[in-house]
Every structure is written in structure tokens, then in C-alpha cells.
Amino acid sequence: MLPIHYGLIGMAALAILIALGVRIFVAAGVVGFCGLWALLGFSKAVGIAGHIPYSDTTNYALSVLPLFILIGHLAHHAGIVQGAYRCARAWLGWLPGGLGIATVFAAAGFAAVSGASTATAAVFSRIALPELLRYKYHPSLAAAVVAAGGTLASLIPPSTIMVVYGIITETSIGGLLLAGFIPGIISAALYAATILVRFYFNPSLGEPIVGVSWSERWGTLHEVTPIVMVIGIVLGGMYTGWATPTEVGALGAFIIFVMALVRRTLTGKAWLHSLIDTAKLGVMIFSIVWGVLVFVRFLAFAGISSAFQGWILALGVSPYMVLFSVILLYIVLGMFMDGIGMLLLTLPVVFPLMVKLGFDPIWFGIIAVKMVEVGLLTPPVGLNCYVVAGVRPDIPLQQIFRGVWPFVVADLICVLIFILFPEIVTFLPNLMMAN
Amino acid sequence: MGAGVTLLAGADRALRAIELVTVVFAGLVIFFVMWIGVAEIFSRKLFNFPLYGQLDLIELTMSSYAILPISYCWRAAGHIRVELIIDLFKGRRRWIAEFLTSLVAFALLSVMLPGVFHFFQNAWEIGDSTINTQWPTWPAKAVPVVGFAILWVRLLLELFAYLRLIFCPDAVPIAIPEHHDIVADAVEEANTIAPATPAREGGH
């Protein structure tokens, strides 16, 4: 049997183990180890697999990950969501579907201090959903707005999933974080446009907010100061290169920590819980990283990646045809899998192919993360919809899934825009490189 | 059977305490890294004086949160997996399926542990150190050995726990991961930050 055959058997075995419910890091690690054993012998496999967990996770560039997670956990306790929501509501509430649009932009604002989509959806289900329902928004639309708004945290920096993409593909994390900003704003704008269009055709979907004075509006602006500061630090730090992503993450977490202390919203217990939750999520991601890297080492010895590239290039199809196939693959996988798992498992093979076909690594990162966002909404495992239904059991899950389709279409339009005009994505990182 | 269950529950409690220590330690290290990062920025930008060895220090602390609390995360069912198929099984079949997935993990840890230990042993024997600061790396490389060893024991315990449930499917489960899922966690967190008020909840 040739190494490539071992590689193919390994990929099939990995898919089967994951489908059967083996934890992703275990499945990747076991298949990778067995593959190395088959190709190189037992003792070499033990040696290679044994040094990967330490060598490949204790790299300075990766230390940004827990800090970004910490920003999100601390931000939950700093009263930032409520402030962002009050501000967005005061400024945008008068529009048709204004409260829905305000929810989307408040979620986008909160995304700037949080990298976790499900957490954002959960908090907005508690804060924004009751308001939306009070203004007679159709429950299906109200829940969908919250579920979709939550996904923006994946794209808008600081994003956990973007850092994971950077780790596994060895793409500049700073460049990726910068690149996510404008597409994040465009995504939010398209969600808002979706709501506007729906209200244009059917104004009875919900009541507008009237009678907010200008002084009230100006009065809410200070509520978003922490968000503006963190955006400024992350984007400014990356753009000018005055700090590393880790330092930017540390400063962001520090500001939110101080803000929570000043506002007296962070108890000792909540602080400890934030740290424990950060460590728990961090070790989960790091475990998949080393598990997948054991698997990737096996794939490299088996020559899978280059063989795969050879097959695809030999087909002679257009690079865009391949790209659309990958997007289709992500739509299907996203229906069943968690986004981080989906990216980590596919990128070792897909990413080198995309680069070989001439696509920009940072640009493809944004496309991939956008597809993760789609996966958070689509049934049967659209996690954000489950989260909203979990917070509001009175809104049936099917109703939420029905409501999110227009937002899924908006997401796909977004992807199309980024494909047609890649400069939207690469503009900021290119400016940074030029600096 | 009674003595066995007591022993299993006792071992689980002891291991949970150890796991809690690892995750609290990991969290505190992350908090410490936050302060190091902030101190480095201020020291470098305001006083043009970069902190000595901060890069090496951050790298040496990483295994404490990237690997050490792996068993805590396992116990809390924090490691992600696809549950569509396994959720279809109920009763004894479910326990058999869970036993097999844990067995795969136990096998992986059993072959990883010697490799991770050898990596640490090598650093200890040759006196491996960081390039700039010449700090020894063996303490940081010992951390994965500890983290993996705790998970190995956890998995061994879990295999016994599932075997017990396979023989008595209706017994009260002990020493297995707590499967309150991501959704429940998110809901709980939302509740702590913005508690539900009966008036707004529409009476449900």
C-alpha cells in the first residue's frame, strides 16, 4: 500500500469517528497517531505525537487566544451589552424595523468586545428579545434578528475563530483581525437592509419607536466608550504595528476589567468564573489544535495535501469553480458541525489548495469565517438558533429557523460581494503591510 | 457493588478537586499574562524599556493553560463533538457508545503519555533552556505530563463508570462528563448577566 492510500483511509476513518461522536481532538489525534505508526513505526509515532502538544501550542503568537476569550467573558460582566443596546435603540429606533436594526448594530458593537457568537446571541436573547416582543415584533423575526446578530462576533475583531484560522494556516493574525472589520460592518449593514426590506413590504411586522429626543440620544453615547476604546486599540494596534496581538488582547482585557471594576458590576465570584470559563474554552481549542496537528503531520507524510492539489489542478476547472465547491462543502458541514471543528478539519487540505489556486490567504480566511457564521444559523444544528430557543422556550425552534433564512441569504450575498470585490477584505491588511 | 460505587464516587470527587485546582491555576495564569502584556506596553512605550524576558515568560506559562486543565474540560463535557448520531442511542446502547468513545480517548492518551514524558525527560537531561534568557524549560514541559496524566486517570475512571452503567443502565450515573450542553451554558450565563424578569417574560 502506498502512503497516499494510508492517507485516504485515515481521512475516511476520521470522518467516521467524528460522526460517531468521538471528540474531535481525540478523533484527529488517534487517526494521526495510527497513520504515523503505519508509515514510520510505533516508537517514531510516539516521539512525534509526544512533542506536538507542547511544541505546537506554546508559541508566543498563540498566546493571544485566551486573552481575546477573556475580553469577551469580562465584557459580559461590565454592563456593555445593555449600554450598547440603549445607544443603538435611541439612534436607530425610528427607522422602519428600527428596533431590529438597533439590535443588529448593538450586537455588532458588542462583537467588538467579544469573540464568541453563541454567547452574544444568548445575552441579546435576554436583553433585546423582550423589547422586540414588547413592540409587537413577530416572534419568528425577533428571534432570527438576535440569532443572526450574534454571528457577527465571528467576523468583527477580536474574533476567536479568526485567531484559530490564523494558527492552523500560519496566516498573519494581525492581518486577519484587520481584514474582518469592514466585512463585519458590511454584514451588519446587509442584515439591517434585510430587516428594512421586510418592513417595507410588511410594516405590520413590528411597531416603530417614537419620541426619542436628541438629548436622550447624545446622552447614550458615553455608554459605548469601552467598545470604541477596544476597537481603537485592536485596530490601531494592528494597523500601526505598535503592539503585538497578544499585547493588544492584554490591553483590551485590562480596559474591560477596569471598566467593570469602576462600574462595580464585577464580583469576585464573577471574576473567578470568567477566568475558569476562559481557561476551559482555551484548553478546548488548544486540544483541537494539537490533535489536528498530529493528524496534519500524518497527512504530510502520506503526501495527501500535494496529491489532492494535483488531482484538482489536473481537472483543469476554474479556480472559482473550486471555490464554490468549497463554499458548498462548508454550507453542508456547517449544518452538522461546530465551526471551529469544521475549519480545523478541512483547512489542512483546503487551505494549501486555495493558496495554490491564487487566492489570498487572508481573504480566504474571511470567506471561511463567513461560512462558519452561516453554519451557526442553518438547521439542523444552527447553534445560535438553539441558544435563542434555549433562552426563550416559548418561541419554537422551527419558527426561529424559518425566520433566519433571509439572514442566511444576506450572508451568502455578503460572500458573493467579497468574491466580486476582494479589495473590500484585503484593503486594510494591505495598507498595514505597506506601512 | 455498593463498595465499588462508593469507591468510584470517592475517586471522582478527589479527581474533581484536582481538576478544579488545574483550571483555577490556568485562569490565574491567563490573568497574569494580561498584566504582563499591559506592563510590557507601558514599560516599552512610556519608558522605552522593554520588560526583560517577557516573551520567554509568556511562552513558558502557556502549557499551564493550553494543556493543564484538559481533564477539567473533559469532565465538564467541554471538548466539542458531533452528537447527532450518538444522541439517537438511549439506555444501555447509549452507555456502550459512550464507553467506546471514551475507550478511543483512553487509547490515545495511553500512547501520548510516554511521548510527552520523554519530551520532558529530554529537556531535563540536557538542561534545555530558552534562547535569550537561559531559563530552564523542563518545568513548562512537565506541565503537559501532569495534565495528560490527570486525564488518563479520569478516562480510566470513566471506563469503569460506563461499564457499571452498561450492566445497570438505570443506575444513577456518576463519574461521567456532565452533558449540560453549550445551549444550557449560554442560557445560564445570560441569566446571570441579565436575569429574566417575570413581567417581561410574558408570564412563562
XYZ file of C-alpha atoms in Angstrom:
639
model
C 0.000 0.000 0.000
C 1.306 3.475 -0.870
C 1.445 6.265 1.774
C -1.299 8.071 -0.096
C -3.617 5.097 0.463
C -2.977 5.291 4.196
C -3.813 8.974 3.942
C -7.141 8.314 2.250
C -8.059 5.567 4.729
C -7.111 7.959 7.546
C -9.400 10.699 6.227
C -12.301 8.264 5.947
C -11.596 6.929 9.459
C -11.541 10.468 10.834
C -14.911 11.273 9.258
C -16.427 8.069 10.677
C -15.054 8.601 14.207
C -16.309 12.187 14.298
C -19.740 11.188 13.008
C -19.921 8.517 15.735
C -19.432 11.114 18.454
C -15.734 10.762 19.314
C -14.479 14.150 20.495
C -12.803 15.997 17.639
C -9.355 16.320 19.216
C -9.378 12.619 20.121
C -10.514 11.528 16.659
C -7.865 13.645 14.921
C -5.149 12.587 17.383
C -5.929 8.854 17.211
C -6.130 8.726 13.424
C -2.985 10.864 13.121
C -1.119 8.623 15.556
C -2.214 5.384 13.850
C -1.226 6.860 10.490
C 2.217 7.827 11.759
C 2.555 4.360 13.300
C 1.688 2.691 9.983
C 4.083 4.889 7.996
C 7.023 5.311 10.388
C 6.758 2.657 13.094
C 5.468 2.773 16.686
C 8.380 4.399 18.515
C 8.734 7.210 15.967
C 4.980 7.819 16.143
C 5.172 8.084 19.951
C 8.088 10.522 19.649
C 6.439 12.752 17.045
C 2.985 12.761 18.645
C 4.511 13.309 22.097
C 6.192 16.594 21.349
C 3.381 18.186 19.323
C 1.111 19.197 22.261
C 3.882 21.268 23.835
C 5.889 22.413 20.815
C 2.942 23.471 18.691
C 0.831 25.207 21.333
C 3.426 27.120 23.359
C 4.217 29.657 20.692
C 4.030 33.358 21.577
C 1.751 34.111 18.607
C -0.889 31.771 20.072
C -0.971 33.448 23.471
C -3.428 35.996 22.048
C -6.196 33.393 22.067
C -7.007 33.190 25.818
C -6.739 36.988 26.107
C -9.349 37.526 23.399
C -11.594 34.975 25.097
C -11.040 36.772 28.404
C -12.118 40.119 26.881
C -15.448 38.537 25.933
C -16.037 36.940 29.334
C -15.189 40.118 31.233
C -17.286 42.235 28.846
C -20.334 40.200 29.823
C -19.941 41.434 33.370
C -19.174 45.059 32.520
C -22.722 46.024 31.528
C -21.555 46.738 27.980
C -24.402 44.935 26.223
C -27.079 46.960 27.943
C -25.239 50.211 27.166
C -24.710 49.343 23.504
C -28.345 48.360 23.175
C -29.658 51.575 24.755
C -27.451 53.632 22.448
C -28.377 51.765 19.249
C -32.059 51.877 20.217
C -32.010 55.640 20.761
C -30.255 56.368 17.474
C -31.861 53.804 15.135
C -35.231 53.042 16.719
C -37.168 55.490 14.496
C -36.409 53.545 11.290
C -38.914 51.011 9.907
C -37.898 47.874 11.784
C -35.718 50.222 13.810
C -35.570 48.141 16.981
C -34.474 45.121 14.930
C -31.818 47.214 13.195
C -30.710 48.596 16.565
C -30.359 45.012 17.820
C -28.138 44.126 14.853
C -25.854 47.131 15.379
C -25.740 46.695 19.146
C -24.722 43.060 18.535
C -22.060 44.298 16.098
C -20.846 46.725 18.770
C -20.775 44.007 21.399
C -18.941 41.772 18.884
C -16.120 44.316 19.094
C -15.518 43.267 22.696
C -16.485 39.616 22.355
C -15.273 36.837 20.129
C -17.965 34.286 20.853
C -21.105 34.130 18.718
C -23.225 31.886 20.910
C -22.541 33.999 24.000
C -23.566 37.149 22.098
C -26.788 35.510 20.910
C -27.588 34.352 24.465
C -27.157 37.761 26.038
C -29.156 39.525 23.334
C -31.922 36.963 23.693
C -32.241 38.136 27.275
C -31.853 41.875 26.671
C -33.173 42.619 23.182
C -35.797 39.914 22.633
C -38.233 41.083 25.346
C -38.035 44.628 23.928
C -38.653 43.412 20.368
C -41.660 41.394 21.501
C -42.979 44.357 23.503
C -43.004 46.397 20.294
C -45.092 43.630 18.695
C -42.316 42.221 16.516
C -43.253 38.884 15.034
C -41.549 36.312 17.333
C -40.014 34.490 14.382
C -38.401 37.716 13.081
C -37.374 38.928 16.551
C -35.651 35.639 17.406
C -33.975 35.474 13.996
C -32.584 39.006 14.363
C -30.962 38.028 17.661
C -29.597 34.716 16.319
C -28.173 36.391 13.198
C -26.837 39.434 15.072
C -24.925 37.072 17.364
C -22.946 35.603 14.463
C -21.245 38.969 13.840
C -18.845 38.204 16.710
C -17.087 35.667 14.464
C -16.038 38.311 11.957
C -15.593 41.526 13.913
C -12.298 41.583 15.857
C -11.403 40.347 18.440
C -12.628 37.065 16.985
C -11.665 33.697 18.439
C -12.358 31.797 15.255
C -10.187 34.176 13.235
C -7.259 33.502 15.585
C -7.846 29.752 15.197
C -7.751 30.154 11.407
C -4.503 32.118 11.715
C -2.949 29.428 13.935
C -3.754 26.482 11.704
C -2.863 28.171 8.390
C 0.059 30.219 9.738
C -1.544 33.375 8.340
C -0.853 36.764 9.967
C -3.287 37.050 12.895
C -2.922 40.842 12.841
C -3.792 40.919 9.144
C -6.822 38.678 9.679
C -8.158 40.788 12.547
C -7.853 43.958 10.483
C -9.422 42.252 7.468
C -12.512 41.200 9.449
C -13.543 44.709 10.405
C -15.004 46.079 7.148
C -16.681 42.778 6.155
C -18.180 42.715 9.666
C -19.686 46.174 9.162
C -20.956 45.170 5.707
C -22.539 42.035 7.171
C -24.296 44.128 9.824
C -25.447 46.612 7.159
C -26.832 43.797 4.997
C -28.700 42.339 7.993
C -30.139 45.825 8.605
C -31.089 46.085 4.914
C -32.809 42.698 5.158
C -34.930 43.992 8.037
C -35.688 47.254 6.179
C -36.821 45.361 3.076
C -39.056 43.075 5.126
C -40.654 46.073 6.861
C -41.038 47.926 3.566
C -43.232 45.130 2.248
C -44.936 44.409 5.563
C -44.891 47.318 8.060
C -47.085 45.311 10.456
C -44.119 43.086 11.398
C -43.408 45.366 14.360
C -44.004 48.834 15.813
C -41.530 51.718 15.431
C -40.107 53.621 18.409
C -41.168 57.245 18.525
C -40.434 60.222 20.702
C -36.723 59.798 21.478
C -35.262 63.287 21.937
C -31.833 64.374 20.700
C -30.635 64.979 24.234
C -31.523 61.370 25.071
C -29.562 60.229 22.033
C -26.449 62.202 22.888
C -26.797 61.026 26.471
C -26.393 57.383 25.454
C -23.147 57.900 23.559
C -20.908 57.540 26.604
C -22.269 54.024 27.054
C -20.294 52.805 24.061
C -16.965 54.306 25.177
C -15.448 50.928 26.170
C -16.422 49.466 22.800
C -14.856 52.376 20.923
C -11.711 52.076 23.053
C -11.299 48.355 22.415
C -11.948 48.804 18.666
C -9.400 51.624 18.635
C -6.798 49.550 20.469
C -7.266 46.394 18.391
C -7.419 48.103 15.001
C -4.915 50.828 15.883
C -2.502 48.318 17.397
C -2.649 46.020 14.397
C -2.608 48.796 11.826
C 0.343 50.739 13.144
C 2.143 47.694 14.500
C 2.795 49.400 17.846
C 1.765 46.295 19.735
C 1.610 42.545 19.111
C -1.818 40.842 19.012
C -1.081 39.414 22.486
C -0.373 42.873 23.898
C -3.483 44.249 22.215
C -5.508 41.411 23.752
C -3.978 42.081 27.177
C -4.731 45.806 26.985
C -8.297 45.168 25.745
C -8.959 42.744 28.618
C -7.394 45.187 31.079
C -9.623 48.075 29.938
C -12.791 45.994 30.206
C -11.619 44.685 33.608
C -11.050 48.235 34.905
C -14.395 49.352 33.403
C -16.204 46.536 35.208
C -14.458 47.428 38.471
C -15.348 51.111 38.135
C -18.978 50.297 37.379
C -18.968 47.812 40.280
C -20.531 45.148 38.071
C -17.796 42.540 38.528
C -17.981 40.499 41.728
C -15.118 38.326 42.918
C -17.128 35.241 42.054
C -17.906 36.513 38.535
C -14.216 37.336 38.050
C -13.169 33.805 39.012
C -15.896 32.326 36.800
C -14.676 34.453 33.886
C -11.157 33.087 34.375
C -12.340 29.477 34.681
C -14.575 29.780 31.598
C -11.703 31.369 29.674
C -9.341 28.540 30.626
C -11.966 25.930 29.766
C -12.686 27.328 26.300
C -8.968 27.932 25.730
C -7.909 24.371 26.549
C -10.720 23.048 24.359
C -9.407 24.993 21.363
C -5.742 24.212 22.091
C -6.607 20.498 22.371
C -8.166 20.501 18.909
C -5.159 22.423 17.613
C -2.648 19.784 18.758
C -4.976 16.882 17.866
C -5.406 18.217 14.354
C -1.676 18.942 14.070
C -0.878 15.268 14.858
C -3.289 14.419 12.039
C -1.718 17.040 9.758
C 1.759 15.582 10.390
C 0.428 12.201 9.250
C -1.178 13.780 6.155
C 2.155 15.415 5.307
C 3.990 12.049 5.487
C 1.212 10.483 3.406
C 1.533 13.279 0.821
C -2.230 13.864 0.833
C -2.200 17.612 0.507
C 0.032 17.709 -2.582
C -1.780 14.749 -4.140
C -5.122 16.477 -3.562
C -3.787 19.642 -5.191
C -2.532 17.563 -8.123
C -5.943 15.975 -8.670
C -7.823 19.241 -8.529
C -5.371 21.092 -10.772
C -5.426 18.187 -13.257
C -9.189 18.644 -13.569
C -8.422 21.977 -15.203
C -11.524 23.655 -13.766
C -11.640 27.370 -12.963
C -10.362 28.369 -9.501
C -13.776 29.925 -8.828
C -15.444 26.601 -9.548
C -13.232 25.052 -6.853
C -14.009 27.953 -4.513
C -17.764 27.493 -4.980
C -17.360 23.761 -4.292
C -15.519 24.571 -1.054
C -18.246 27.046 -0.065
C -20.856 24.374 -0.776
C -18.853 21.923 1.355
C -18.841 24.444 4.205
C -22.586 25.025 3.892
C -23.198 21.281 4.237
C -20.616 20.698 7.012
C -21.818 23.812 8.841
C -25.267 22.250 9.110
C -23.867 19.458 11.270
C -20.607 20.622 12.831
C -19.249 23.232 15.147
C -17.418 25.991 13.244
C -14.030 25.560 14.904
C -14.064 21.811 14.291
C -15.168 22.312 10.708
C -12.356 24.754 9.928
C -9.631 22.829 11.736
C -10.500 19.581 9.990
C -10.805 20.931 6.464
C -8.180 23.678 6.340
C -5.100 21.400 6.320
C -6.217 20.139 2.901
C -8.343 23.015 1.589
C -6.092 25.949 2.515
C -2.931 24.952 0.560
C -5.161 24.264 -2.444
C -6.770 27.708 -2.244
C -3.381 29.413 -1.989
C -2.103 27.342 -4.907
C -5.118 28.468 -6.947
C -4.087 32.063 -6.327
C -6.500 33.138 -3.590
C -5.206 35.459 -0.885
C -4.774 33.608 2.468
C -6.327 36.443 4.489
C -9.195 36.871 2.036
C -9.963 33.155 2.128
C -9.925 33.345 5.929
C -12.751 35.871 5.849
C -14.742 33.717 3.413
C -14.225 30.661 5.638
C -15.253 32.529 8.799
C -18.299 33.907 6.991
C -19.273 30.324 6.189
C -18.892 29.479 9.882
C -21.424 32.258 10.556
C -23.824 30.686 8.075
C -23.348 27.346 9.848
C -24.402 28.957 13.138
C -27.829 29.665 11.622
C -28.694 26.746 9.343
C -30.697 23.729 10.585
C -30.440 21.105 11.937
C -27.512 22.267 14.126
C -27.686 26.068 13.820
C -26.241 26.665 17.254
C -27.320 30.305 17.596
C -30.954 29.386 16.890
C -30.754 26.744 19.616
C -29.331 29.303 22.016
C -32.188 31.750 21.360
C -34.718 28.947 21.745
C -32.928 27.944 24.949
C -33.318 31.390 26.474
C -36.884 31.763 25.164
C -38.506 28.324 25.181
C -41.828 29.982 24.278
C -40.572 30.613 20.723
C -40.500 27.255 18.886
C -37.214 26.326 17.230
C -38.876 25.735 13.851
C -40.186 29.290 13.914
C -36.672 30.622 14.525
C -35.199 28.505 11.732
C -37.920 29.830 9.399
C -37.085 33.387 10.419
C -33.324 33.162 9.798
C -33.471 32.262 6.099
C -33.481 35.892 4.897
C -30.356 36.450 7.014
C -28.676 33.352 5.591
C -29.400 34.763 2.107
C -27.902 38.103 3.249
C -24.795 36.208 4.409
C -24.444 34.473 1.055
C -24.862 37.826 -0.744
C -22.077 39.092 1.511
C -19.815 36.231 0.439
C -20.641 36.992 -3.200
C -19.720 40.658 -2.672
C -16.376 39.657 -1.125
C -15.684 37.348 -4.084
C -16.569 40.033 -6.638
C -14.701 42.790 -4.779
C -11.886 41.133 -2.811
C -10.366 44.552 -2.119
C -13.073 45.120 0.499
C -11.355 42.416 2.535
C -7.715 42.930 1.610
C -7.734 46.744 1.686
C -6.896 47.226 5.397
C -4.337 44.386 5.724
C -2.596 45.571 2.538
C -2.394 49.086 3.948
C -0.862 47.611 7.105
C 1.733 45.675 5.067
C 2.529 48.843 3.107
C 3.139 50.624 6.403
C -21.396 -3.459 44.103
C -22.095 -0.929 46.887
C -18.444 -0.675 47.895
C -17.410 -0.332 44.265
C -19.837 2.558 43.724
C -18.639 4.317 46.877
C -15.055 3.898 45.713
C -15.924 5.228 42.227
C -17.772 8.239 43.669
C -14.911 8.947 46.084
C -12.280 8.746 43.355
C -14.409 11.014 41.168
C -14.702 13.601 43.951
C -10.955 13.551 44.590
C -10.179 13.902 40.899
C -12.707 16.736 40.530
C -10.921 18.646 43.276
C -7.593 18.211 41.465
C -9.175 19.254 38.151
C -10.651 22.353 39.753
C -7.208 23.316 41.021
C -5.773 22.947 37.493
C -8.425 25.153 35.891
C -8.249 27.852 38.565
C -4.463 27.865 38.224
C -4.817 28.106 34.414
C -7.261 31.006 34.745
C -4.950 32.857 37.124
C -2.039 32.355 34.724
C -4.116 33.899 31.914
C -4.903 36.835 34.187
C -1.189 37.123 34.981
C -0.367 37.132 31.244
C -2.829 40.015 30.844
C -0.827 42.044 33.388
C 2.480 41.108 31.745
C 1.151 42.283 28.359
C -0.078 45.588 29.801
C 3.159 46.128 31.751
C 5.209 45.446 28.623
C 3.272 48.026 26.575
C 3.565 50.742 29.230
C 7.173 49.979 30.003
C 8.172 49.933 26.336
C 6.102 52.887 25.140
C 6.388 55.219 28.108
C 9.899 54.459 29.343
C 11.404 52.902 26.226
C 12.328 49.976 28.459
C 11.037 46.558 27.285
C 10.463 44.057 30.102
C 13.311 41.578 30.297
C 12.281 38.120 29.112
C 8.532 38.814 28.814
C 8.318 36.854 25.560
C 10.035 33.799 27.065
C 7.945 34.111 30.222
C 4.690 34.151 28.256
C 5.786 31.123 26.221
C 6.838 29.204 29.348
C 3.473 29.825 31.014
C 1.433 28.701 28.005
C 1.327 24.963 28.758
C -0.324 25.854 32.098
C -3.498 26.940 30.338
C -3.166 25.282 26.905
C -2.795 21.748 28.306
C -3.016 21.523 32.120
C -6.836 21.869 32.563
C -7.605 19.381 29.755
C -9.180 16.948 32.228
C -11.386 19.625 33.817
C -12.675 20.452 30.332
C -13.296 16.739 29.705
C -15.260 16.322 32.940
C -17.320 19.411 32.092
C -18.006 17.947 28.608
C -16.308 20.998 27.136
C -14.473 19.242 24.290
C -16.635 19.529 21.207
C -18.020 16.604 19.253
C -20.784 15.839 16.766
C -23.710 14.455 18.755
C -26.279 13.814 16.035
C -25.797 10.040 15.898
C -24.819 9.277 19.488
C -27.914 11.143 20.709
C -30.082 8.595 18.896
C -28.979 5.886 21.316
C -30.792 5.526 24.602
C -30.312 3.397 27.712
C -27.733 0.596 27.576
C -26.886 1.265 23.913
C -26.017 4.844 24.784
C -23.695 3.717 27.568
C -21.995 1.248 25.236
C -21.481 4.011 22.660
C -20.107 6.375 25.312
C -17.845 3.587 26.640
C -16.398 3.095 23.150
C -15.760 6.816 22.533
C -14.019 7.040 25.918
C -12.024 3.920 25.101
C -10.706 5.632 21.950
C -9.656 8.619 24.069
C -8.049 6.314 26.659
C -6.070 4.587 23.902
C -4.862 7.935 22.559
C -3.775 9.171 25.985
C -2.041 5.858 26.701
C 0.199 6.262 23.644
C 0.625 10.042 24.018
C 1.735 9.943 27.675
C 5.060 8.132 27.084
C 5.882 10.555 24.250
C 5.017 13.638 26.312
C 7.033 12.254 29.247
C 10.021 11.517 27.020
C 9.891 15.083 25.697
C 10.020 16.406 29.271
C 12.737 13.926 30.290
C 14.883 15.033 27.372
C 14.596 18.695 28.407
C 15.512 17.731 31.994
C 18.531 15.628 30.993
C 20.123 18.016 28.511
C 19.280 21.070 30.626
C 17.268 22.665 27.812
C 16.707 26.404 28.234
C 15.148 29.387 26.464
C 17.424 31.054 23.929
C 17.604 34.619 25.226
C 17.038 34.344 28.957
C 18.577 30.881 29.517
C 15.636 29.899 31.720
C 15.166 26.099 32.031
C 12.234 24.739 30.011
C 11.698 21.485 31.942
C 9.118 22.885 34.395
C 6.949 24.062 31.489
C 7.435 20.724 29.715
C 6.480 18.829 32.890
C 3.063 20.517 32.864
C 1.697 18.501 29.873
C 2.796 15.293 31.635
C 0.708 16.286 34.662
C -2.276 17.413 32.547
C -2.271 14.244 30.426
C -1.762 12.001 33.472
C -4.822 13.518 35.177
C -6.882 12.989 32.011
C -5.592 9.400 31.761
C -6.818 8.666 35.286
C -10.102 10.464 34.535
C -10.646 8.285 31.450
C -9.795 5.101 33.350
C -12.374 6.064 35.969
C -14.882 6.890 33.267
C -14.469 3.482 31.618
C -15.383 1.827 34.937
C -18.291 4.251 35.329
C -19.665 3.355 31.880
C -19.129 -0.382 32.483
C -21.244 -0.026 35.616
C -23.966 1.741 33.607
C -23.837 -0.902 30.865
C -24.594 -3.570 33.492
C -27.143 -1.404 35.353
C -28.475 1.078 32.730
C -30.956 2.641 35.146
C -28.462 3.357 37.933
C -27.707 6.979 38.799
C -24.770 7.982 36.566
C -21.608 9.013 38.433
C -18.089 9.904 37.311
C -19.085 10.671 33.721
C -18.947 14.021 31.859
C -21.714 16.449 32.723
C -23.517 16.899 29.448
C -25.254 20.167 30.116
C -24.715 21.409 26.606
C -23.458 24.666 25.122
C -27.005 25.972 24.835
C -27.722 25.392 28.528
C -24.412 27.034 29.444
C -25.180 30.078 27.297
C -28.647 30.366 28.807
C -27.221 30.130 32.313
C -24.670 32.832 31.537
C -27.327 35.099 30.041
C -29.360 34.612 33.203
C -26.519 35.699 35.456
C -25.872 38.837 33.405
C -29.444 39.859 32.678
C -31.830 37.935 34.905
C -35.254 37.212 33.479
C -37.987 39.378 34.919
C -41.432 37.746 35.103
C -43.193 40.819 33.670
C -41.014 40.846 30.567
C -41.076 37.121 30.067
C -44.703 37.186 29.074
C -45.641 35.077 32.066
C -43.889 31.866 31.120
